[in-house]
Short mmCIF file of C-alpha atoms in Angstrom, two decimals:
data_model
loop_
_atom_site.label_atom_id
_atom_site.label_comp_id
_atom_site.label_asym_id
_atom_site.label_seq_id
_atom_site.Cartn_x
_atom_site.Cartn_y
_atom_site.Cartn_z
CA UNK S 1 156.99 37.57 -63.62
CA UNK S 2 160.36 38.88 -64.10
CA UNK S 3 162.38 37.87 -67.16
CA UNK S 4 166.07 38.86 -68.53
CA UNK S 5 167.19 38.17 -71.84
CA UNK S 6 170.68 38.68 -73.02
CA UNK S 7 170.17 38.76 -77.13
CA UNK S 8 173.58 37.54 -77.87
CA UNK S 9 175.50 34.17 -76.91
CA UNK S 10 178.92 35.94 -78.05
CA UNK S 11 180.49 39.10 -78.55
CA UNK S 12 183.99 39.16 -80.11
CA UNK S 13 186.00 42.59 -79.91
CA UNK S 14 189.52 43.46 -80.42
CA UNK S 15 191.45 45.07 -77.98
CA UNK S 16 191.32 48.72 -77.47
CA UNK S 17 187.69 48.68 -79.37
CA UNK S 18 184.86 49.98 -77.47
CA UNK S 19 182.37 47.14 -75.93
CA UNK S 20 178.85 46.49 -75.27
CA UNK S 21 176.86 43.49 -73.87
CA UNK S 22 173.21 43.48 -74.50
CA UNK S 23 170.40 43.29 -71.58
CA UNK S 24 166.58 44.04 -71.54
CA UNK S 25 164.38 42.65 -68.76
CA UNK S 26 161.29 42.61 -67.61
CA UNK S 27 159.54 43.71 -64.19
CA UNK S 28 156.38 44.50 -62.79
CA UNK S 29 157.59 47.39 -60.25
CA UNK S 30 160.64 49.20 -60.98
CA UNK S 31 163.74 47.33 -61.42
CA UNK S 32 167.04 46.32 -59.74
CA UNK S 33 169.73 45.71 -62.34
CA UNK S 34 173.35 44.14 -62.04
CA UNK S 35 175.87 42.79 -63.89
CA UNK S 36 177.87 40.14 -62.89
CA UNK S 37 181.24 38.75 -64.15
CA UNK S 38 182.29 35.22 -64.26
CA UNK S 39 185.62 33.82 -65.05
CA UNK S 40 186.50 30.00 -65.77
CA UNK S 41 185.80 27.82 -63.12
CA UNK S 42 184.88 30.83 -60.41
CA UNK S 43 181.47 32.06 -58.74
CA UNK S 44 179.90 35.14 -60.29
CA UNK S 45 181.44 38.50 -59.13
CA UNK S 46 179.02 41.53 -59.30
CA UNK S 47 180.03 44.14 -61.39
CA UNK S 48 177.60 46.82 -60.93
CA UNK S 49 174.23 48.13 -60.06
CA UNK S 50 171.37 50.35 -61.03
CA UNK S 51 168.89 51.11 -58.36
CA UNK S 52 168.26 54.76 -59.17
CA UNK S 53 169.30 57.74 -59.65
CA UNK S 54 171.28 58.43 -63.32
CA UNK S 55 170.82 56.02 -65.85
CA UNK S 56 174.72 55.73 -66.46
CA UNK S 57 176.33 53.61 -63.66
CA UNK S 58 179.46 53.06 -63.46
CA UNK S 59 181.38 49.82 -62.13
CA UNK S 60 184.36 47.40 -61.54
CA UNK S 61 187.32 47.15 -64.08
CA UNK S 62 186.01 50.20 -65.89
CA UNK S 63 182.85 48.70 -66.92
CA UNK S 64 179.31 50.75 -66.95
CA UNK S 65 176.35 50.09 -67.87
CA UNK S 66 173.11 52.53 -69.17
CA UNK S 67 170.05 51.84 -68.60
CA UNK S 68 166.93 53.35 -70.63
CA UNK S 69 163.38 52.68 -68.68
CA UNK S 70 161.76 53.55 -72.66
CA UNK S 71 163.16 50.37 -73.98
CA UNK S 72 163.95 48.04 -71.00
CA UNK S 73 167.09 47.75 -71.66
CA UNK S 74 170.54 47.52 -69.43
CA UNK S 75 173.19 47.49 -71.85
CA UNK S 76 176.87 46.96 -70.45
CA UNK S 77 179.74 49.21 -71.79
CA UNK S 78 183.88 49.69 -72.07
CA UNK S 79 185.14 52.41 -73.86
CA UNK S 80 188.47 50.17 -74.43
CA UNK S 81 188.41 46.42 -74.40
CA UNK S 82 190.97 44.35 -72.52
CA UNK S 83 192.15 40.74 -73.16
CA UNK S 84 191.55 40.20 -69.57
CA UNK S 85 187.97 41.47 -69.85
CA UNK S 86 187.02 38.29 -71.40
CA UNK S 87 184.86 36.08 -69.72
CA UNK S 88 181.35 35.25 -69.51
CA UNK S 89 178.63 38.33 -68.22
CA UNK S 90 174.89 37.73 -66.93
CA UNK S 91 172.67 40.26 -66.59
CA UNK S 92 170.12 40.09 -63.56
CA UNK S 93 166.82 41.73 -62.30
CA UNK S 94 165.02 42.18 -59.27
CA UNK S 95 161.61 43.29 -58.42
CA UNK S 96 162.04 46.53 -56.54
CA UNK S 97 159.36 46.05 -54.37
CA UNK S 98 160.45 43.29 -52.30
CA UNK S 99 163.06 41.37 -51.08
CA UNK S 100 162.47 39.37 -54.05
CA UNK S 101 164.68 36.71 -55.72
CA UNK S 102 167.05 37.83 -58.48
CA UNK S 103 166.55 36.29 -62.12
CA UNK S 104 169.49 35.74 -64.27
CA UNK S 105 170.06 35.78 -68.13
CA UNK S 106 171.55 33.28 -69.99
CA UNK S 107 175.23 35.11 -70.06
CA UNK S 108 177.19 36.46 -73.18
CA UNK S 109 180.41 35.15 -73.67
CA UNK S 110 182.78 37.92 -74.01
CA UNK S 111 186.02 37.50 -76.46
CA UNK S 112 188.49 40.04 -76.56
CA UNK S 113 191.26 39.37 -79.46
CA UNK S 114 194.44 41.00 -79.09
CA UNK D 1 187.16 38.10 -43.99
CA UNK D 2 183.24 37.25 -44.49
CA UNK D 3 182.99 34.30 -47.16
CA UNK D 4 180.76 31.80 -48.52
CA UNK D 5 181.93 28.13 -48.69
CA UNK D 6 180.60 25.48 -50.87
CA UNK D 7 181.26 21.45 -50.48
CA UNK D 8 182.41 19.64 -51.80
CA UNK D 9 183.83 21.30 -55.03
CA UNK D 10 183.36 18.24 -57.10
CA UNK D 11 181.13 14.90 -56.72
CA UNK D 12 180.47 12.14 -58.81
CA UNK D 13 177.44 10.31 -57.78
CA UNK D 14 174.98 7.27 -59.27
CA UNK D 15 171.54 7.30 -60.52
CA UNK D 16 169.02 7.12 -57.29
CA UNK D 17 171.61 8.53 -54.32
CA UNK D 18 170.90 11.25 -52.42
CA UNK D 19 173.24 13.66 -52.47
CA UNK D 20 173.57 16.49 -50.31
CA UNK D 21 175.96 19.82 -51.25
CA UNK D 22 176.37 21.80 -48.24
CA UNK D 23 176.72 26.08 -48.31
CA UNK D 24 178.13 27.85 -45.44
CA UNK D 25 178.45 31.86 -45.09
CA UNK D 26 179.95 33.86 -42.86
CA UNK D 27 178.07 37.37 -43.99
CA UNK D 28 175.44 37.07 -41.61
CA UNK D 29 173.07 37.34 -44.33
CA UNK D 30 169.46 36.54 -43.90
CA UNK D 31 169.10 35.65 -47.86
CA UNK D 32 170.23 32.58 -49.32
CA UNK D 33 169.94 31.04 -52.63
CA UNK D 34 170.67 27.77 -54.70
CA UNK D 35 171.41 27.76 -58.24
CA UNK D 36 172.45 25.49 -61.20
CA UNK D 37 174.39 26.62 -64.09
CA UNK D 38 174.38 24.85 -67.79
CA UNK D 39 175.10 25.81 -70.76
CA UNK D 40 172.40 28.00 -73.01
CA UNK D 41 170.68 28.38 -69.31
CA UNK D 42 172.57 30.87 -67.65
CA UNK D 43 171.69 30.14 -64.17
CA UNK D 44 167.92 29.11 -62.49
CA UNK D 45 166.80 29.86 -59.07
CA UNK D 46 166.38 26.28 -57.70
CA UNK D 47 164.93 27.39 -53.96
CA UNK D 48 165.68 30.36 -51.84
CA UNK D 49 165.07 31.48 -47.96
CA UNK D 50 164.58 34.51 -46.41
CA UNK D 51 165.72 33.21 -43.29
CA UNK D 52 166.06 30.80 -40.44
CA UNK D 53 163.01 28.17 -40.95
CA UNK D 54 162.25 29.64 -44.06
CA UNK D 55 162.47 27.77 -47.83
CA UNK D 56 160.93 28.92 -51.12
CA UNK D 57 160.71 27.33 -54.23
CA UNK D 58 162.79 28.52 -57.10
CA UNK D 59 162.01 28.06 -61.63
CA UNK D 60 163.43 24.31 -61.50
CA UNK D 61 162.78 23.15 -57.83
CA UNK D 62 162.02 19.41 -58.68
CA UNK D 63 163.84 16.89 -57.22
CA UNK D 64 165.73 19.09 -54.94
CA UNK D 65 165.19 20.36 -51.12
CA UNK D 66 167.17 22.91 -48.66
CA UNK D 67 166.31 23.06 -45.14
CA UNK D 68 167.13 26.58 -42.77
CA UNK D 69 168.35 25.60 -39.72
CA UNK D 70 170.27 28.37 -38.63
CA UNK D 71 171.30 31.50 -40.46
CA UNK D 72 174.92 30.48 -42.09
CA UNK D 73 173.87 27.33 -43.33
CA UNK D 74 171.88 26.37 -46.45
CA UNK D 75 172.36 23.00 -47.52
CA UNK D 76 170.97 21.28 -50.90
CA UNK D 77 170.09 17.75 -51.27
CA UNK D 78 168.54 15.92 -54.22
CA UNK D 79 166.30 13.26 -52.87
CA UNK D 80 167.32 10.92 -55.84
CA UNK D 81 170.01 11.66 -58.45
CA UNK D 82 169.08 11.76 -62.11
CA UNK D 83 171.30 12.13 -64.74
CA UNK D 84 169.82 15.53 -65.57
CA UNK D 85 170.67 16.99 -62.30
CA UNK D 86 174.70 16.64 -63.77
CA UNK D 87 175.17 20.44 -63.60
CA UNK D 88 177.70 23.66 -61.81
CA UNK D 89 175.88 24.55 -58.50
CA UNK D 90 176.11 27.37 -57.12
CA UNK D 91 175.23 29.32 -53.70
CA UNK D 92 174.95 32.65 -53.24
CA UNK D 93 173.47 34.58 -50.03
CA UNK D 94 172.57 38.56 -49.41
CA UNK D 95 171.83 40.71 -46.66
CA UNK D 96 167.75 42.35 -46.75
CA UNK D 97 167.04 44.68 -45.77
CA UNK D 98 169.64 47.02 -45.87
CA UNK D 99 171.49 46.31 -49.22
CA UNK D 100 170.08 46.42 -52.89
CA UNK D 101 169.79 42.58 -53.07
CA UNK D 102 173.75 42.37 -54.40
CA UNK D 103 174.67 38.79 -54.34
CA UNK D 104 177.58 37.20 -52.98
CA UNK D 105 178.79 33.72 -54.64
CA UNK D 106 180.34 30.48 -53.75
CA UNK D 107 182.90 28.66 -56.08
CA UNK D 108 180.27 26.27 -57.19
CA UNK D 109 179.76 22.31 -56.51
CA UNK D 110 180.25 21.05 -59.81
CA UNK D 111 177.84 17.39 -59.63
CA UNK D 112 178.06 14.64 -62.07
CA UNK D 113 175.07 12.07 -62.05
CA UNK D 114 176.13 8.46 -63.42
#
């Protein structure tokens, strides 16, 4: 079955600092990972995607994400934190074998302190 | 432009009701799915379809239905409210095959159960 699990309930960050939002999953075939965004009181917007190719993908608002097959994981990046980056993140998975439902994580609430 | 509608935003409701929250998308997209959002739960997959006529279960399908009459609508109705069904609901819908399973979201139907 597949499973996601986002480690971390918050991050906090100052501004300008360098971000990263935790992700490993867990698939049977090879995996379909995204990140989507959520700000208060809105539907999730997707961020980005890794389907395959290079393991660094790169996404909305200067967001990208690297993922690493040895250790599961799909860990979300920003070179240079924004206020307005903060918001809540879920990782997501899908079996890349079928048209197969997409499993979330339980989110990371992202601070960003100016 | 293409969108997907929830409705109503906001409902409160009383212990045995049905209650129905209705999903309508403009995409074209065979894929639609129901979710429910609390806190320290990220979102579950309550029931998905692949298309018109079709209905899957989802991780927390009990006490909820959806019905596929047609290709833009996926409505959601709980059989009998219970006060653990007070959650954020969301829709979301995607087009297979022919995308990577990307998922486009509604504002949510946020329920309250009295």
């Amino acid at each position: 079955a597949q499973s996601v699990a986002q480690p971390e309930d918050q991050v906090n960050v100052a501004e300008g600092n360098p971000l990263t939002v935790k992700c490993t999953y867990s698939v049977s075939g090879n995996p379909y990972l995204f990140w989507y965004v959520q700000y208060p009181n809105r539907g999730l917007q997707f961020l980005l995607k890794y389907i395959t190719g290079d393991n660094l993908v790169k996404g909305s608002y200067g967001f990208e994400a690297e993922f690493n097959k040895s250790q599961t994981s799909f860990h979300l990046k920003k070179p240079s934190a924004l206020v307005s980056d903060s918001a809540l993140y879920f990782c997501a998975v899908r079996d890349g074998s079928s048209a197969s439902k997409i499993i979330f994580g339980s989110g990371t609430r992202l601070s960003i302190r100016p | 432009d293409a969108e997907i509608t929830q409705s109503p935003r906001h409902k409160i409701t009383e212990t045995g009701r049905q209650v129905t929250l209705a999903c309508h998308q403009t995409w074209n997209h065979n894929n639609m799915f129901w979710y429910r959002q609390d806190l320290g739960h990220g979102l579950r997959l309550i029931h998905y379809s692949y298309g018109v006529h079709d209905t899957n279960k989802g991780e927390v399908s009990d006490g909820y239905s959806v019905s596929r009459s047609n290709t833009e609508d996926l409505p959601l109705t709980l059989e009998s409210a219970a006060s653990s069904q007070t959650s954020v609901y969301f829709c979301a819908s995607s087009k297979w095959p022919g995308s990577n399973g990307e998922l486009f979201f509604g504002e949510g139907s946020r329920l309250t159960v009295l």
